[in-house]
Tab-separated table of C-alpha atoms in Angstrom:
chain	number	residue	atom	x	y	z
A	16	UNK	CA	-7.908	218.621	161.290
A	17	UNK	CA	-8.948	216.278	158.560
A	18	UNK	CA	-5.155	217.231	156.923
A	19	UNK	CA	-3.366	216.444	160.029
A	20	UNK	CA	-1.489	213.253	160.298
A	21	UNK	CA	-2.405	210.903	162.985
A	22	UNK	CA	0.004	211.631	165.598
A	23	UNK	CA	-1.200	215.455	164.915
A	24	UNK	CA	-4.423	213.999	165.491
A	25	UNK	CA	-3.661	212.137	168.887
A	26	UNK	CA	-1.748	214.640	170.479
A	27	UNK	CA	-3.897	217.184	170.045
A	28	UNK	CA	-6.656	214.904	171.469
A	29	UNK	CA	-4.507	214.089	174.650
A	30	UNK	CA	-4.056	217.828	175.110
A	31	UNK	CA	-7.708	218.022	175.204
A	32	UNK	CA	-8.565	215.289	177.477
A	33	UNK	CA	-5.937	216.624	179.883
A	34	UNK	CA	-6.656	220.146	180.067
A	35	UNK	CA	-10.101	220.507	179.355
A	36	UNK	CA	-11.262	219.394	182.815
A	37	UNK	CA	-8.798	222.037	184.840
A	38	UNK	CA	-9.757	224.708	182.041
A	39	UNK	CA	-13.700	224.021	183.063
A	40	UNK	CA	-13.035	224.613	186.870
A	41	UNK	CA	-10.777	227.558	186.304
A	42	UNK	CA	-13.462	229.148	183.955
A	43	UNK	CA	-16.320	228.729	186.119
A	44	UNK	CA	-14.300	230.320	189.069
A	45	UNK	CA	-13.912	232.642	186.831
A	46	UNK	CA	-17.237	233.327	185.010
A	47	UNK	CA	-19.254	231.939	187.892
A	48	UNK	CA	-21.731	230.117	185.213
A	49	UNK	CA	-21.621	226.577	183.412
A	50	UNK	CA	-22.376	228.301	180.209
A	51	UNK	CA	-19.802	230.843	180.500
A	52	UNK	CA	-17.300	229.012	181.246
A	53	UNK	CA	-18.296	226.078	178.748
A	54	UNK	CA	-18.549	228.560	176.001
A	55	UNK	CA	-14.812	230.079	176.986
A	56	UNK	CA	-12.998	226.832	177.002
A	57	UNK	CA	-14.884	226.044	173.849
A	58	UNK	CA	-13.388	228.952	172.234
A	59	UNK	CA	-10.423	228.465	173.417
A	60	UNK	CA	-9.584	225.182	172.234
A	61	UNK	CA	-11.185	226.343	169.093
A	62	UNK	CA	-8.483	228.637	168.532
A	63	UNK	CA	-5.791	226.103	169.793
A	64	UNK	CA	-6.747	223.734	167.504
A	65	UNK	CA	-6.495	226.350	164.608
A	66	UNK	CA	-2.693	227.034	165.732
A	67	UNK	CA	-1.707	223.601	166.796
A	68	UNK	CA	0.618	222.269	164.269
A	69	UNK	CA	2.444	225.291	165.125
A	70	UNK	CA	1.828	224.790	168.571
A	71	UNK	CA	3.485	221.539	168.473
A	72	UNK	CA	7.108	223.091	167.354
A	73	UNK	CA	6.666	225.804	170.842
A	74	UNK	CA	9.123	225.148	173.784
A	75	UNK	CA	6.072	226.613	175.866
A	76	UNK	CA	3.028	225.005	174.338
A	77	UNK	CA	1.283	224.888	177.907
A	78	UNK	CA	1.644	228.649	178.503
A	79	UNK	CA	0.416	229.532	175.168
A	80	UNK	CA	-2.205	227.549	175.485
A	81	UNK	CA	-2.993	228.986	178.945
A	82	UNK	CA	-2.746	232.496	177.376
A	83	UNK	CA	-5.380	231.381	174.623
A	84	UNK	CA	-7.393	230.860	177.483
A	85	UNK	CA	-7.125	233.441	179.205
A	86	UNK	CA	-7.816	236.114	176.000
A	87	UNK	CA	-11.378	233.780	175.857
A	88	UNK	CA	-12.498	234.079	179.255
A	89	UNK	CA	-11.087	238.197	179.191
A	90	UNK	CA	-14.221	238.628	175.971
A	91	UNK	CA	-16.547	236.744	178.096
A	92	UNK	CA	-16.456	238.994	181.237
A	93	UNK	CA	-18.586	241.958	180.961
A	94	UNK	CA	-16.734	245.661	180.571
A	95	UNK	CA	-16.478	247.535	184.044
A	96	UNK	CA	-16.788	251.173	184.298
A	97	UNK	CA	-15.593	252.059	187.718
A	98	UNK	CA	-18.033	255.300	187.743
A	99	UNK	CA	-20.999	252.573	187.693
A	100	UNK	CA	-22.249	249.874	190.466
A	101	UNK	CA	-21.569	245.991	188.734
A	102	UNK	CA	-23.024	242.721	190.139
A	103	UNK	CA	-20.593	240.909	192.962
A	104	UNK	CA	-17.102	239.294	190.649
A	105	UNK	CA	-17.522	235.158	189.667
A	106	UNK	CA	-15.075	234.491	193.061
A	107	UNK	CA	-17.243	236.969	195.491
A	108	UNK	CA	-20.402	234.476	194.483
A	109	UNK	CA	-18.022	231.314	195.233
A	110	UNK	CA	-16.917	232.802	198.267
A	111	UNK	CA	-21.120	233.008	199.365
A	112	UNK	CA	-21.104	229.386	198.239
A	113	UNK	CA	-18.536	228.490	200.173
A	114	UNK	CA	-19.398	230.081	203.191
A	115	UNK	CA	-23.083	228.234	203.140
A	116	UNK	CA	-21.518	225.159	203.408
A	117	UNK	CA	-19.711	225.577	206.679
A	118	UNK	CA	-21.735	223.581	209.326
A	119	UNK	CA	-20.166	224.069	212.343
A	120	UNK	CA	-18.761	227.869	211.926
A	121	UNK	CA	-20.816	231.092	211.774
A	122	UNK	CA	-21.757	231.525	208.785
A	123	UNK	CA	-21.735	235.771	208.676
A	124	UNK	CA	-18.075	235.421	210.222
A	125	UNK	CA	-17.266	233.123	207.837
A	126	UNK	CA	-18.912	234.904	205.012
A	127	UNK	CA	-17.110	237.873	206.081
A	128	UNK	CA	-13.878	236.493	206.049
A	129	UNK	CA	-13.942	234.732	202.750
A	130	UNK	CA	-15.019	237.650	201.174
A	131	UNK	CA	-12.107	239.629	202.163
A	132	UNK	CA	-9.910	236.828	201.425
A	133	UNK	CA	-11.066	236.835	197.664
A	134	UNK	CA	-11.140	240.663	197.480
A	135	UNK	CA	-7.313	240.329	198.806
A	136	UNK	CA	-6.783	237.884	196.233
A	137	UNK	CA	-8.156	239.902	193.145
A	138	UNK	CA	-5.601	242.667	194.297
A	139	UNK	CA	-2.571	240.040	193.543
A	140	UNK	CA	-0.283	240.045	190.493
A	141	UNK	CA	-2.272	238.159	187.432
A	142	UNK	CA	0.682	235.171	187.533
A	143	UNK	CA	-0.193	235.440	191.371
A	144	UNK	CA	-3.336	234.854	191.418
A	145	UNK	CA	-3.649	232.656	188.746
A	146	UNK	CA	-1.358	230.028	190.762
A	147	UNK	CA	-3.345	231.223	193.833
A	148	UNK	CA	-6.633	229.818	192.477
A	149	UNK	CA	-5.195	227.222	190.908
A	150	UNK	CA	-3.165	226.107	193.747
A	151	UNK	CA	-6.140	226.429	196.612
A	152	UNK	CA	-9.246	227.131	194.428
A	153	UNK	CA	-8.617	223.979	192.278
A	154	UNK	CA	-6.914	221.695	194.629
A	155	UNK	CA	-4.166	221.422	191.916
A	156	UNK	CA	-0.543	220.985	193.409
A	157	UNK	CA	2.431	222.903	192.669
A	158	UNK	CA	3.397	220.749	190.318
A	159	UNK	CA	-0.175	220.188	188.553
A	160	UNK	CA	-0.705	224.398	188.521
A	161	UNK	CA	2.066	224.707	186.741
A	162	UNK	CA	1.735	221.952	183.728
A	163	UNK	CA	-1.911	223.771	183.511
A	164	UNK	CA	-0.147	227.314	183.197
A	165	UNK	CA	2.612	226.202	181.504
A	166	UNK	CA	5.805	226.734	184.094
A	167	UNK	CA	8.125	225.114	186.100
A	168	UNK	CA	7.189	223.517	189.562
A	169	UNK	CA	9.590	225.907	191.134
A	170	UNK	CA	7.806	229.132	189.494
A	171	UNK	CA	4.616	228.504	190.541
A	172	UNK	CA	6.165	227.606	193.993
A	173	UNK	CA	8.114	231.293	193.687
A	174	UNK	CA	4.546	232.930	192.640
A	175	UNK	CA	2.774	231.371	195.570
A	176	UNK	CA	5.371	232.572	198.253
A	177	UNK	CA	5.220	236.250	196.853
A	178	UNK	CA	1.518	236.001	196.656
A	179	UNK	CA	1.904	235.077	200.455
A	180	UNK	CA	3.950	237.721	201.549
A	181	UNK	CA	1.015	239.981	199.822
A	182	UNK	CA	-1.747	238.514	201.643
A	183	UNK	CA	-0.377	238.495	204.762
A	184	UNK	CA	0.469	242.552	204.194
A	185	UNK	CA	-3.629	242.723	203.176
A	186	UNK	CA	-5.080	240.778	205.694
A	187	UNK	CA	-2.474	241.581	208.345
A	188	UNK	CA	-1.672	238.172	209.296
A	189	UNK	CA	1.304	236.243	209.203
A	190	UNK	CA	2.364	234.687	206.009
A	191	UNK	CA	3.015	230.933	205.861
A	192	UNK	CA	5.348	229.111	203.815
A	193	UNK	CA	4.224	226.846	200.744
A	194	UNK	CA	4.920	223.422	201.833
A	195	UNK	CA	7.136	221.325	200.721
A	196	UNK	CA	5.875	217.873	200.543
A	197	UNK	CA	1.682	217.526	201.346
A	198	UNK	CA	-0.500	220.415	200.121
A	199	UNK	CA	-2.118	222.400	202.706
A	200	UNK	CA	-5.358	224.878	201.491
A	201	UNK	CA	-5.053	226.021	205.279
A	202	UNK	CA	-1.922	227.357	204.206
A	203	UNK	CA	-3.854	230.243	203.381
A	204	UNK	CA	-6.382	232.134	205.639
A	205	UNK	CA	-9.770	231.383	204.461
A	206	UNK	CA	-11.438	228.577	202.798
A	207	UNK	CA	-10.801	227.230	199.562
A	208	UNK	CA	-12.854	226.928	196.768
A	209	UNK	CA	-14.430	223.850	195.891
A	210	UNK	CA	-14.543	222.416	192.333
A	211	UNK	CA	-17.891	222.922	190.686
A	212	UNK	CA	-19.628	219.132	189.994
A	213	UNK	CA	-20.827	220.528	186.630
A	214	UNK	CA	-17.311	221.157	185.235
A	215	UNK	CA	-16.042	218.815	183.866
């Protein structure tokens, strides 16, 4: 970085400021721990800073980056072998979280359902799910989920309605339409997740 020019220097600083903070949330809803996820997103921009003078001359330098990240929090997650037991997934312990902190519902019922919710969820498309968690996870809005990934307003709004339709086929309920104007995490059946304090 020390051979970069300032504007180099600046943008790749804004970048930083602006994603790092969505990049946290998303990792820890991932990775389910402050380290993991801290130690991802360090990574990650690690590596973007190594590529971001040619970063800078991408039409796409959102959804790069967004793949960077994703390759960083794939080598953090621990290898499955589907012959062996493994510990419940990062978004089964939000969804116990979650569920604790539902005061006036029961909490097995609601336990229950946000369980199968998520377990719907990790049977979407990757691009699906990813706007998915973004979208209701991360409170982010159509328009937010997509800077972070790196798309159009209108893609992540085509993702969401697919990943809809799918839901509503896995948890045999009706699917609802993304709306237009004020976001709605009721939208979807079951809760959404909220951001972890620590990441930030």
């Amino acid at each position: 970085m020390s051979q970069w020019g300032p504007t180099a220097r600046l943008s790749y600083w804004a970048f930083h400021a602006n994603r790092r903070p969505a990049y946290m949330r998303y990792a820890y809803l991932q990775l389910g721990s402050d380290a993991a996820a801290e130690d991802a997103v360090d990574r990650a921009f690690d590596s973007i800073m190594a590529e971001w003078l040619r970063m800078l001359h991408m039409d796409r330098l959102d959804a790069y980056a967004w793949t960077v990240l994703k390759h960083c929090l794939a080598e953090r997650q621990p290898l499955r072998r589907p012959w062996r037991r493994h510990p419940p997934e990062p978004m089964d312990i939000t969804a116990f979280e979650a569920a604790l902190k539902e005061a006036h519902a029961d909490r097995y019922e609601v336990l229950s359902d946000t369980i199968r919710f998520y377990c719907a969820v990790s049977r979407l498309a990757e691009r699906q799910r990813d706007a998915v968690l973004l979208r209701y996870g991360l409170q982010c809005s159509p328009g937010e989920a997509g800077d972070v990934m790196g798309v159009d307003e209108a893609t992540i709004r085509s993702q969401l309605g697919q990943a809809h339709r799918r839901l509503a086929r896995l948890l045999d309920t009706p699917a609802a339409p993304e709306p237009a104007a004020a976001p709605d995490p009721a939208a979807l059946p079951g809760p959404a997740v909220p951001p972890h304090p620590a990441a930030s």
